[in-house]
């Protein structure tokens, strides 16, 4: 994972292009306990970094392909992601911590760096994490699996009578109330 030291940034700024390999990305996901997706390809980043007083401005783009499991049919699928972003990083100091946390809640484009180190790969990963859907679907109209026989309804329909489920359910309900 790429870490840049503050004093490695020249006054005229820095252009950086790097690729984070899958192995280190997967180790990072494990560390974060993010287990509902994985990286299928390396993460490519291309950013421009410059100092602005005490702060750092980062502007650039990230690109990768992630692998998910569909929440409806449980099939695995890949999804390409790319994102352009602009971020301001402020130095984290204990005496100003409270003020800056309040600032970050108002402004989502604000983040922090500590001990003069900028964790570039982590920042790049976060830009991808922001794009990830809460409930990944292989397809917007995925029909999912039949709750009775487990057949993938995207491939073919099954003969399970749906009415029967409903009447069974309502007779159960009746029993409960009797
Ligand atoms: Zn699906
Ligand atoms: Zn069925």
mmCIF file with all atom_site columns, C-alpha atoms and ligand atoms in Angstrom:
data_model
loop_
_atom_site.group_PDB
_atom_site.id
_atom_site.type_symbol
_atom_site.label_atom_id
_atom_site.label_alt_id
_atom_site.label_comp_id
_atom_site.label_asym_id
_atom_site.label_entity_id
_atom_site.label_seq_id
_atom_site.pdbx_PDB_ins_code
_atom_site.Cartn_x
_atom_site.Cartn_y
_atom_site.Cartn_z
_atom_site.occupancy
_atom_site.B_iso_or_equiv
_atom_site.pdbx_formal_charge
_atom_site.auth_seq_id
_atom_site.auth_comp_id
_atom_site.auth_asym_id
_atom_site.auth_atom_id
_atom_site.pdbx_PDB_model_num
ATOM   1   C  CA  . UNK A 1 1   ? 0.000   0.000   0.000   1.00 0.00 ? 1   UNK A CA  1
ATOM   2   C  CA  . UNK A 1 2   ? 1.423   3.318   -1.082  1.00 0.00 ? 2   UNK A CA  1
ATOM   3   C  CA  . UNK A 1 3   ? 2.210   5.891   1.618   1.00 0.00 ? 3   UNK A CA  1
ATOM   4   C  CA  . UNK A 1 4   ? 3.515   9.321   0.720   1.00 0.00 ? 4   UNK A CA  1
ATOM   5   C  CA  . UNK A 1 5   ? 5.463   11.465  3.160   1.00 0.00 ? 5   UNK A CA  1
ATOM   6   C  CA  . UNK A 1 6   ? 4.509   15.117  3.355   1.00 0.00 ? 6   UNK A CA  1
ATOM   7   C  CA  . UNK A 1 7   ? 8.080   16.258  2.631   1.00 0.00 ? 7   UNK A CA  1
ATOM   8   C  CA  . UNK A 1 8   ? 8.145   14.162  -0.547  1.00 0.00 ? 8   UNK A CA  1
ATOM   9   C  CA  . UNK A 1 9   ? 5.680   16.585  -2.141  1.00 0.00 ? 9   UNK A CA  1
ATOM   10  C  CA  . UNK A 1 10  ? 7.538   19.384  -3.965  1.00 0.00 ? 10  UNK A CA  1
ATOM   11  C  CA  . UNK A 1 11  ? 6.100   22.911  -4.011  1.00 0.00 ? 11  UNK A CA  1
ATOM   12  C  CA  . UNK A 1 12  ? 5.039   22.537  -7.635  1.00 0.00 ? 12  UNK A CA  1
ATOM   13  C  CA  . UNK A 1 13  ? 3.013   19.438  -6.776  1.00 0.00 ? 13  UNK A CA  1
ATOM   14  C  CA  . UNK A 1 14  ? 3.280   15.841  -7.800  1.00 0.00 ? 14  UNK A CA  1
ATOM   15  C  CA  . UNK A 1 15  ? 1.684   13.622  -10.410 1.00 0.00 ? 15  UNK A CA  1
ATOM   16  C  CA  . UNK A 1 16  ? 1.444   10.007  -9.330  1.00 0.00 ? 16  UNK A CA  1
ATOM   17  C  CA  . UNK A 1 17  ? 0.249   6.979   -11.215 1.00 0.00 ? 17  UNK A CA  1
ATOM   18  C  CA  . UNK A 1 18  ? 0.360   3.589   -9.526  1.00 0.00 ? 18  UNK A CA  1
ATOM   19  C  CA  . UNK A 1 19  ? -1.215  0.169   -9.468  1.00 0.00 ? 19  UNK A CA  1
ATOM   20  C  CA  . UNK A 1 20  ? -2.136  -1.610  -6.273  1.00 0.00 ? 20  UNK A CA  1
ATOM   21  C  CA  . UNK A 1 21  ? -1.998  -5.373  -6.759  1.00 0.00 ? 21  UNK A CA  1
ATOM   22  C  CA  . UNK A 1 22  ? -4.899  -7.682  -5.879  1.00 0.00 ? 22  UNK A CA  1
ATOM   23  C  CA  . UNK A 1 23  ? -3.037  -9.517  -3.120  1.00 0.00 ? 23  UNK A CA  1
ATOM   24  C  CA  . UNK A 1 24  ? -2.442  -6.394  -1.044  1.00 0.00 ? 24  UNK A CA  1
ATOM   25  C  CA  . UNK A 1 25  ? -5.987  -5.128  -1.763  1.00 0.00 ? 25  UNK A CA  1
ATOM   26  C  CA  . UNK A 1 26  ? -7.500  -8.393  -0.526  1.00 0.00 ? 26  UNK A CA  1
ATOM   27  C  CA  . UNK A 1 27  ? -5.325  -8.277  2.592   1.00 0.00 ? 27  UNK A CA  1
ATOM   28  C  CA  . UNK A 1 28  ? -6.579  -4.725  3.176   1.00 0.00 ? 28  UNK A CA  1
ATOM   29  C  CA  . UNK A 1 29  ? -10.243 -5.818  2.815   1.00 0.00 ? 29  UNK A CA  1
ATOM   30  C  CA  . UNK A 1 30  ? -9.604  -8.589  5.314   1.00 0.00 ? 30  UNK A CA  1
ATOM   31  C  CA  . UNK A 1 31  ? -8.157  -6.072  7.764   1.00 0.00 ? 31  UNK A CA  1
ATOM   32  C  CA  . UNK A 1 32  ? -11.314 -3.943  7.386   1.00 0.00 ? 32  UNK A CA  1
ATOM   33  C  CA  . UNK A 1 33  ? -13.584 -7.031  7.647   1.00 0.00 ? 33  UNK A CA  1
ATOM   34  C  CA  . UNK A 1 34  ? -15.163 -6.124  4.322   1.00 0.00 ? 34  UNK A CA  1
ATOM   35  C  CA  . UNK A 1 35  ? -16.050 -9.561  3.020   1.00 0.00 ? 35  UNK A CA  1
ATOM   36  C  CA  . UNK A 1 36  ? -19.068 -8.991  0.775   1.00 0.00 ? 36  UNK A CA  1
ATOM   37  C  CA  . UNK A 1 37  ? -16.979 -8.247  -2.330  1.00 0.00 ? 37  UNK A CA  1
ATOM   38  C  CA  . UNK A 1 38  ? -13.461 -8.625  -3.634  1.00 0.00 ? 38  UNK A CA  1
ATOM   39  C  CA  . UNK A 1 39  ? -11.128 -7.050  -6.140  1.00 0.00 ? 39  UNK A CA  1
ATOM   40  C  CA  . UNK A 1 40  ? -11.024 -8.892  -9.442  1.00 0.00 ? 40  UNK A CA  1
ATOM   41  C  CA  . UNK A 1 41  ? -8.343  -6.679  -10.994 1.00 0.00 ? 41  UNK A CA  1
ATOM   42  C  CA  . UNK A 1 42  ? -5.646  -4.390  -9.527  1.00 0.00 ? 42  UNK A CA  1
ATOM   43  C  CA  . UNK A 1 43  ? -6.641  -0.854  -8.513  1.00 0.00 ? 43  UNK A CA  1
ATOM   44  C  CA  . UNK A 1 44  ? -5.296  1.784   -10.878 1.00 0.00 ? 44  UNK A CA  1
ATOM   45  C  CA  . UNK A 1 45  ? -4.885  5.331   -9.615  1.00 0.00 ? 45  UNK A CA  1
ATOM   46  C  CA  . UNK A 1 46  ? -3.792  8.502   -11.326 1.00 0.00 ? 46  UNK A CA  1
ATOM   47  C  CA  . UNK A 1 47  ? -3.667  11.585  -9.099  1.00 0.00 ? 47  UNK A CA  1
ATOM   48  C  CA  . UNK A 1 48  ? -2.326  15.088  -8.813  1.00 0.00 ? 48  UNK A CA  1
ATOM   49  C  CA  . UNK A 1 49  ? -1.183  16.082  -5.313  1.00 0.00 ? 49  UNK A CA  1
ATOM   50  C  CA  . UNK A 1 50  ? -0.247  19.524  -4.080  1.00 0.00 ? 50  UNK A CA  1
ATOM   51  C  CA  . UNK A 1 51  ? 0.220   21.384  -0.843  1.00 0.00 ? 51  UNK A CA  1
ATOM   52  C  CA  . UNK A 1 52  ? -2.092  24.220  0.162   1.00 0.00 ? 52  UNK A CA  1
ATOM   53  C  CA  . UNK A 1 53  ? -0.739  25.681  3.369   1.00 0.00 ? 53  UNK A CA  1
ATOM   54  C  CA  . UNK A 1 54  ? -1.028  22.990  6.036   1.00 0.00 ? 54  UNK A CA  1
ATOM   55  C  CA  . UNK A 1 55  ? -3.409  20.966  3.894   1.00 0.00 ? 55  UNK A CA  1
ATOM   56  C  CA  . UNK A 1 56  ? -3.071  18.659  0.908   1.00 0.00 ? 56  UNK A CA  1
ATOM   57  C  CA  . UNK A 1 57  ? -5.222  18.701  -2.196  1.00 0.00 ? 57  UNK A CA  1
ATOM   58  C  CA  . UNK A 1 58  ? -5.642  15.463  -4.134  1.00 0.00 ? 58  UNK A CA  1
ATOM   59  C  CA  . UNK A 1 59  ? -7.412  15.285  -7.457  1.00 0.00 ? 59  UNK A CA  1
ATOM   60  C  CA  . UNK A 1 60  ? -7.556  12.298  -9.722  1.00 0.00 ? 60  UNK A CA  1
ATOM   61  C  CA  . UNK A 1 61  ? -9.213  9.097   -10.774 1.00 0.00 ? 61  UNK A CA  1
ATOM   62  C  CA  . UNK A 1 62  ? -9.345  5.486   -9.647  1.00 0.00 ? 62  UNK A CA  1
ATOM   63  C  CA  . UNK A 1 63  ? -10.337 2.417   -11.606 1.00 0.00 ? 63  UNK A CA  1
ATOM   64  C  CA  . UNK A 1 64  ? -10.842 -1.270  -10.846 1.00 0.00 ? 64  UNK A CA  1
ATOM   65  C  CA  . UNK A 1 65  ? -13.186 -4.249  -11.264 1.00 0.00 ? 65  UNK A CA  1
ATOM   66  C  CA  . UNK A 1 66  ? -14.942 -5.676  -8.220  1.00 0.00 ? 66  UNK A CA  1
ATOM   67  C  CA  . UNK A 1 67  ? -16.563 -9.065  -7.775  1.00 0.00 ? 67  UNK A CA  1
ATOM   68  C  CA  . UNK A 1 68  ? -19.886 -9.352  -5.924  1.00 0.00 ? 68  UNK A CA  1
ATOM   69  C  CA  . UNK A 1 69  ? -22.497 -11.933 -5.109  1.00 0.00 ? 69  UNK A CA  1
ATOM   70  C  CA  . UNK A 1 70  ? -26.023 -10.999 -6.191  1.00 0.00 ? 70  UNK A CA  1
ATOM   71  C  CA  . UNK A 1 71  ? -28.289 -10.654 -3.136  1.00 0.00 ? 71  UNK A CA  1
ATOM   72  C  CA  . UNK A 1 72  ? -31.232 -12.190 -5.042  1.00 0.00 ? 72  UNK A CA  1
ATOM   73  C  CA  . UNK A 1 73  ? -29.875 -15.106 -7.094  1.00 0.00 ? 73  UNK A CA  1
ATOM   74  C  CA  . UNK A 1 74  ? -26.518 -15.572 -5.255  1.00 0.00 ? 74  UNK A CA  1
ATOM   75  C  CA  . UNK A 1 75  ? -24.655 -15.655 -8.570  1.00 0.00 ? 75  UNK A CA  1
ATOM   76  C  CA  . UNK A 1 76  ? -21.219 -14.030 -8.656  1.00 0.00 ? 76  UNK A CA  1
ATOM   77  C  CA  . UNK A 1 77  ? -20.725 -11.191 -11.093 1.00 0.00 ? 77  UNK A CA  1
ATOM   78  C  CA  . UNK A 1 78  ? -18.089 -8.574  -11.842 1.00 0.00 ? 78  UNK A CA  1
ATOM   79  C  CA  . UNK A 1 79  ? -18.659 -4.866  -12.006 1.00 0.00 ? 79  UNK A CA  1
ATOM   80  C  CA  . UNK A 1 80  ? -16.186 -2.268  -13.294 1.00 0.00 ? 80  UNK A CA  1
ATOM   81  C  CA  . UNK A 1 81  ? -15.843 0.916   -11.255 1.00 0.00 ? 81  UNK A CA  1
ATOM   82  C  CA  . UNK A 1 82  ? -14.202 4.201   -12.009 1.00 0.00 ? 82  UNK A CA  1
ATOM   83  C  CA  . UNK A 1 83  ? -14.417 7.434   -10.112 1.00 0.00 ? 83  UNK A CA  1
ATOM   84  C  CA  . UNK A 1 84  ? -13.097 10.953  -10.411 1.00 0.00 ? 84  UNK A CA  1
ATOM   85  C  CA  . UNK A 1 85  ? -12.537 12.631  -7.094  1.00 0.00 ? 85  UNK A CA  1
ATOM   86  C  CA  . UNK A 1 86  ? -11.237 15.710  -5.378  1.00 0.00 ? 86  UNK A CA  1
ATOM   87  C  CA  . UNK A 1 87  ? -10.224 15.615  -1.754  1.00 0.00 ? 87  UNK A CA  1
ATOM   88  C  CA  . UNK A 1 88  ? -8.784  17.994  0.813   1.00 0.00 ? 88  UNK A CA  1
ATOM   89  C  CA  . UNK A 1 89  ? -6.694  16.437  3.570   1.00 0.00 ? 89  UNK A CA  1
ATOM   90  C  CA  . UNK A 1 90  ? -6.090  18.353  6.770   1.00 0.00 ? 90  UNK A CA  1
ATOM   91  C  CA  . UNK A 1 91  ? -3.387  17.519  9.284   1.00 0.00 ? 91  UNK A CA  1
ATOM   92  C  CA  . UNK A 1 92  ? -4.868  15.823  12.327  1.00 0.00 ? 92  UNK A CA  1
ATOM   93  C  CA  . UNK A 1 93  ? -3.797  17.560  15.525  1.00 0.00 ? 93  UNK A CA  1
ATOM   94  C  CA  . UNK A 1 94  ? -5.075  16.702  18.955  1.00 0.00 ? 94  UNK A CA  1
ATOM   95  C  CA  . UNK A 1 95  ? -5.858  20.290  19.916  1.00 0.00 ? 95  UNK A CA  1
ATOM   96  C  CA  . UNK A 1 96  ? -7.985  20.880  16.837  1.00 0.00 ? 96  UNK A CA  1
ATOM   97  C  CA  . UNK A 1 97  ? -9.507  17.422  16.576  1.00 0.00 ? 97  UNK A CA  1
ATOM   98  C  CA  . UNK A 1 98  ? -12.992 18.408  17.700  1.00 0.00 ? 98  UNK A CA  1
ATOM   99  C  CA  . UNK A 1 99  ? -13.357 21.360  15.326  1.00 0.00 ? 99  UNK A CA  1
ATOM   100 C  CA  . UNK A 1 100 ? -12.141 19.371  12.383  1.00 0.00 ? 100 UNK A CA  1
ATOM   101 C  CA  . UNK A 1 101 ? -14.468 16.439  13.005  1.00 0.00 ? 101 UNK A CA  1
ATOM   102 C  CA  . UNK A 1 102 ? -17.369 18.859  12.916  1.00 0.00 ? 102 UNK A CA  1
ATOM   103 C  CA  . UNK A 1 103 ? -16.035 20.250  9.681   1.00 0.00 ? 103 UNK A CA  1
ATOM   104 C  CA  . UNK A 1 104 ? -15.751 16.781  8.142   1.00 0.00 ? 104 UNK A CA  1
ATOM   105 C  CA  . UNK A 1 105 ? -19.396 16.032  8.883   1.00 0.00 ? 105 UNK A CA  1
ATOM   106 C  CA  . UNK A 1 106 ? -20.449 19.051  6.906   1.00 0.00 ? 106 UNK A CA  1
ATOM   107 C  CA  . UNK A 1 107 ? -18.054 18.475  4.073   1.00 0.00 ? 107 UNK A CA  1
ATOM   108 C  CA  . UNK A 1 108 ? -17.737 14.905  2.839   1.00 0.00 ? 108 UNK A CA  1
ATOM   109 C  CA  . UNK A 1 109 ? -14.795 15.803  0.611   1.00 0.00 ? 109 UNK A CA  1
ATOM   110 C  CA  . UNK A 1 110 ? -12.630 16.448  3.646   1.00 0.00 ? 110 UNK A CA  1
ATOM   111 C  CA  . UNK A 1 111 ? -10.350 13.935  5.263   1.00 0.00 ? 111 UNK A CA  1
ATOM   112 C  CA  . UNK A 1 112 ? -7.272  13.890  7.475   1.00 0.00 ? 112 UNK A CA  1
ATOM   113 C  CA  . UNK A 1 113 ? -3.696  12.767  7.536   1.00 0.00 ? 113 UNK A CA  1
ATOM   114 C  CA  . UNK A 1 114 ? -1.581  11.951  10.529  1.00 0.00 ? 114 UNK A CA  1
ATOM   115 C  CA  . UNK A 1 115 ? 2.161   12.089  11.327  1.00 0.00 ? 115 UNK A CA  1
ATOM   116 C  CA  . UNK A 1 116 ? 2.937   13.701  7.967   1.00 0.00 ? 116 UNK A CA  1
ATOM   117 C  CA  . UNK A 1 117 ? 1.913   10.542  6.094   1.00 0.00 ? 117 UNK A CA  1
ATOM   118 C  CA  . UNK A 1 118 ? -0.636  10.288  3.309   1.00 0.00 ? 118 UNK A CA  1
ATOM   119 C  CA  . UNK A 1 119 ? -2.004  6.783   2.857   1.00 0.00 ? 119 UNK A CA  1
ATOM   120 C  CA  . UNK A 1 120 ? -2.628  7.026   -0.863  1.00 0.00 ? 120 UNK A CA  1
ATOM   121 C  CA  . UNK A 1 121 ? -3.750  3.462   -1.510  1.00 0.00 ? 121 UNK A CA  1
ATOM   122 C  CA  . UNK A 1 122 ? -6.261  3.638   1.333   1.00 0.00 ? 122 UNK A CA  1
ATOM   123 C  CA  . UNK A 1 123 ? -7.598  6.924   -0.040  1.00 0.00 ? 123 UNK A CA  1
ATOM   124 C  CA  . UNK A 1 124 ? -7.940  5.318   -3.495  1.00 0.00 ? 124 UNK A CA  1
ATOM   125 C  CA  . UNK A 1 125 ? -9.790  2.310   -2.008  1.00 0.00 ? 125 UNK A CA  1
ATOM   126 C  CA  . UNK A 1 126 ? -12.181 4.614   -0.147  1.00 0.00 ? 126 UNK A CA  1
ATOM   127 C  CA  . UNK A 1 127 ? -13.171 6.301   -3.410  1.00 0.00 ? 127 UNK A CA  1
ATOM   128 C  CA  . UNK A 1 128 ? -14.185 2.883   -4.746  1.00 0.00 ? 128 UNK A CA  1
ATOM   129 C  CA  . UNK A 1 129 ? -15.978 1.921   -1.492  1.00 0.00 ? 129 UNK A CA  1
ATOM   130 C  CA  . UNK A 1 130 ? -18.137 5.052   -1.844  1.00 0.00 ? 130 UNK A CA  1
ATOM   131 C  CA  . UNK A 1 131 ? -19.465 3.717   -5.174  1.00 0.00 ? 131 UNK A CA  1
ATOM   132 C  CA  . UNK A 1 132 ? -20.433 0.257   -3.918  1.00 0.00 ? 132 UNK A CA  1
ATOM   133 C  CA  . UNK A 1 133 ? -24.177 -0.459  -3.824  1.00 0.00 ? 133 UNK A CA  1
ATOM   134 C  CA  . UNK A 1 134 ? -25.674 -1.463  -0.490  1.00 0.00 ? 134 UNK A CA  1
ATOM   135 C  CA  . UNK A 1 135 ? -27.389 -4.508  -2.040  1.00 0.00 ? 135 UNK A CA  1
ATOM   136 C  CA  . UNK A 1 136 ? -25.523 -5.618  -5.164  1.00 0.00 ? 136 UNK A CA  1
ATOM   137 C  CA  . UNK A 1 137 ? -27.686 -7.043  -7.968  1.00 0.00 ? 137 UNK A CA  1
ATOM   138 C  CA  . UNK A 1 138 ? -26.357 -8.980  -10.985 1.00 0.00 ? 138 UNK A CA  1
ATOM   139 C  CA  . UNK A 1 139 ? -29.033 -7.198  -12.967 1.00 0.00 ? 139 UNK A CA  1
ATOM   140 C  CA  . UNK A 1 140 ? -31.593 -4.537  -12.066 1.00 0.00 ? 140 UNK A CA  1
ATOM   141 C  CA  . UNK A 1 141 ? -34.421 -6.964  -12.936 1.00 0.00 ? 141 UNK A CA  1
ATOM   142 C  CA  . UNK A 1 142 ? -32.906 -10.112 -11.418 1.00 0.00 ? 142 UNK A CA  1
ATOM   143 C  CA  . UNK A 1 143 ? -35.757 -12.500 -10.560 1.00 0.00 ? 143 UNK A CA  1
ATOM   144 C  CA  . UNK A 1 144 ? -33.842 -14.302 -7.849  1.00 0.00 ? 144 UNK A CA  1
ATOM   145 C  CA  . UNK A 1 145 ? -34.308 -17.882 -6.653  1.00 0.00 ? 145 UNK A CA  1
ATOM   146 C  CA  . UNK A 1 146 ? -37.626 -19.661 -6.053  1.00 0.00 ? 146 UNK A CA  1
ATOM   147 C  CA  . UNK A 1 147 ? -38.094 -19.778 -2.268  1.00 0.00 ? 147 UNK A CA  1
ATOM   148 C  CA  . UNK A 1 148 ? -39.517 -23.300 -2.595  1.00 0.00 ? 148 UNK A CA  1
ATOM   149 C  CA  . UNK A 1 149 ? -37.340 -25.289 -5.043  1.00 0.00 ? 149 UNK A CA  1
ATOM   150 C  CA  . UNK A 1 150 ? -34.339 -22.945 -5.224  1.00 0.00 ? 150 UNK A CA  1
ATOM   151 C  CA  . UNK A 1 151 ? -34.402 -22.740 -9.028  1.00 0.00 ? 151 UNK A CA  1
ATOM   152 C  CA  . UNK A 1 152 ? -32.791 -19.673 -10.593 1.00 0.00 ? 152 UNK A CA  1
ATOM   153 C  CA  . UNK A 1 153 ? -35.842 -17.913 -12.024 1.00 0.00 ? 153 UNK A CA  1
ATOM   154 C  CA  . UNK A 1 154 ? -33.654 -15.935 -14.440 1.00 0.00 ? 154 UNK A CA  1
ATOM   155 C  CA  . UNK A 1 155 ? -32.870 -19.168 -16.304 1.00 0.00 ? 155 UNK A CA  1
ATOM   156 C  CA  . UNK A 1 156 ? -36.331 -20.731 -16.271 1.00 0.00 ? 156 UNK A CA  1
ATOM   157 C  CA  . UNK A 1 157 ? -39.517 -20.531 -14.282 1.00 0.00 ? 157 UNK A CA  1
ATOM   158 C  CA  . UNK A 1 158 ? -40.532 -23.398 -12.021 1.00 0.00 ? 158 UNK A CA  1
ATOM   159 C  CA  . UNK A 1 159 ? -43.809 -25.201 -11.447 1.00 0.00 ? 159 UNK A CA  1
ATOM   160 C  CA  . UNK A 1 160 ? -44.147 -24.244 -7.830  1.00 0.00 ? 160 UNK A CA  1
ATOM   161 C  CA  . UNK A 1 161 ? -47.699 -22.916 -7.382  1.00 0.00 ? 161 UNK A CA  1
ATOM   162 C  CA  . UNK A 1 162 ? -47.510 -19.552 -5.729  1.00 0.00 ? 162 UNK A CA  1
ATOM   163 C  CA  . UNK A 1 163 ? -51.209 -19.518 -4.808  1.00 0.00 ? 163 UNK A CA  1
ATOM   164 C  CA  . UNK A 1 164 ? -50.651 -22.635 -2.727  1.00 0.00 ? 164 UNK A CA  1
ATOM   165 C  CA  . UNK A 1 165 ? -48.006 -20.847 -0.639  1.00 0.00 ? 165 UNK A CA  1
ATOM   166 C  CA  . UNK A 1 166 ? -50.394 -18.012 0.018   1.00 0.00 ? 166 UNK A CA  1
ATOM   167 C  CA  . UNK A 1 167 ? -53.373 -20.209 0.982   1.00 0.00 ? 167 UNK A CA  1
ATOM   168 C  CA  . UNK A 1 168 ? -51.163 -22.304 3.256   1.00 0.00 ? 168 UNK A CA  1
ATOM   169 C  CA  . UNK A 1 169 ? -49.918 -19.132 4.820   1.00 0.00 ? 169 UNK A CA  1
ATOM   170 C  CA  . UNK A 1 170 ? -53.433 -17.772 5.372   1.00 0.00 ? 170 UNK A CA  1
ATOM   171 C  CA  . UNK A 1 171 ? -54.656 -21.056 6.880   1.00 0.00 ? 171 UNK A CA  1
ATOM   172 C  CA  . UNK A 1 172 ? -51.712 -20.931 9.231   1.00 0.00 ? 172 UNK A CA  1
ATOM   173 C  CA  . UNK A 1 173 ? -52.736 -17.456 10.179  1.00 0.00 ? 173 UNK A CA  1
ATOM   174 C  CA  . UNK A 1 174 ? -56.300 -18.633 10.775  1.00 0.00 ? 174 UNK A CA  1
ATOM   175 C  CA  . UNK A 1 175 ? -55.048 -21.392 13.059  1.00 0.00 ? 175 UNK A CA  1
ATOM   176 C  CA  . UNK A 1 176 ? -53.185 -18.829 15.052  1.00 0.00 ? 176 UNK A CA  1
ATOM   177 C  CA  . UNK A 1 177 ? -56.276 -16.699 15.560  1.00 0.00 ? 177 UNK A CA  1
ATOM   178 C  CA  . UNK A 1 178 ? -58.729 -19.605 16.235  1.00 0.00 ? 178 UNK A CA  1
HETATM 179 ZN ZN1 . LIG B 2 .   ? -29.097 -11.958 -9.511  1.00 0.00 ? 1   LIG B ZN1 1
HETATM 180 ZN ZN1 . LIG B 2 .   ? -39.882 -23.333 -7.480  1.00 0.00 ? 2   LIG B ZN1 1
#
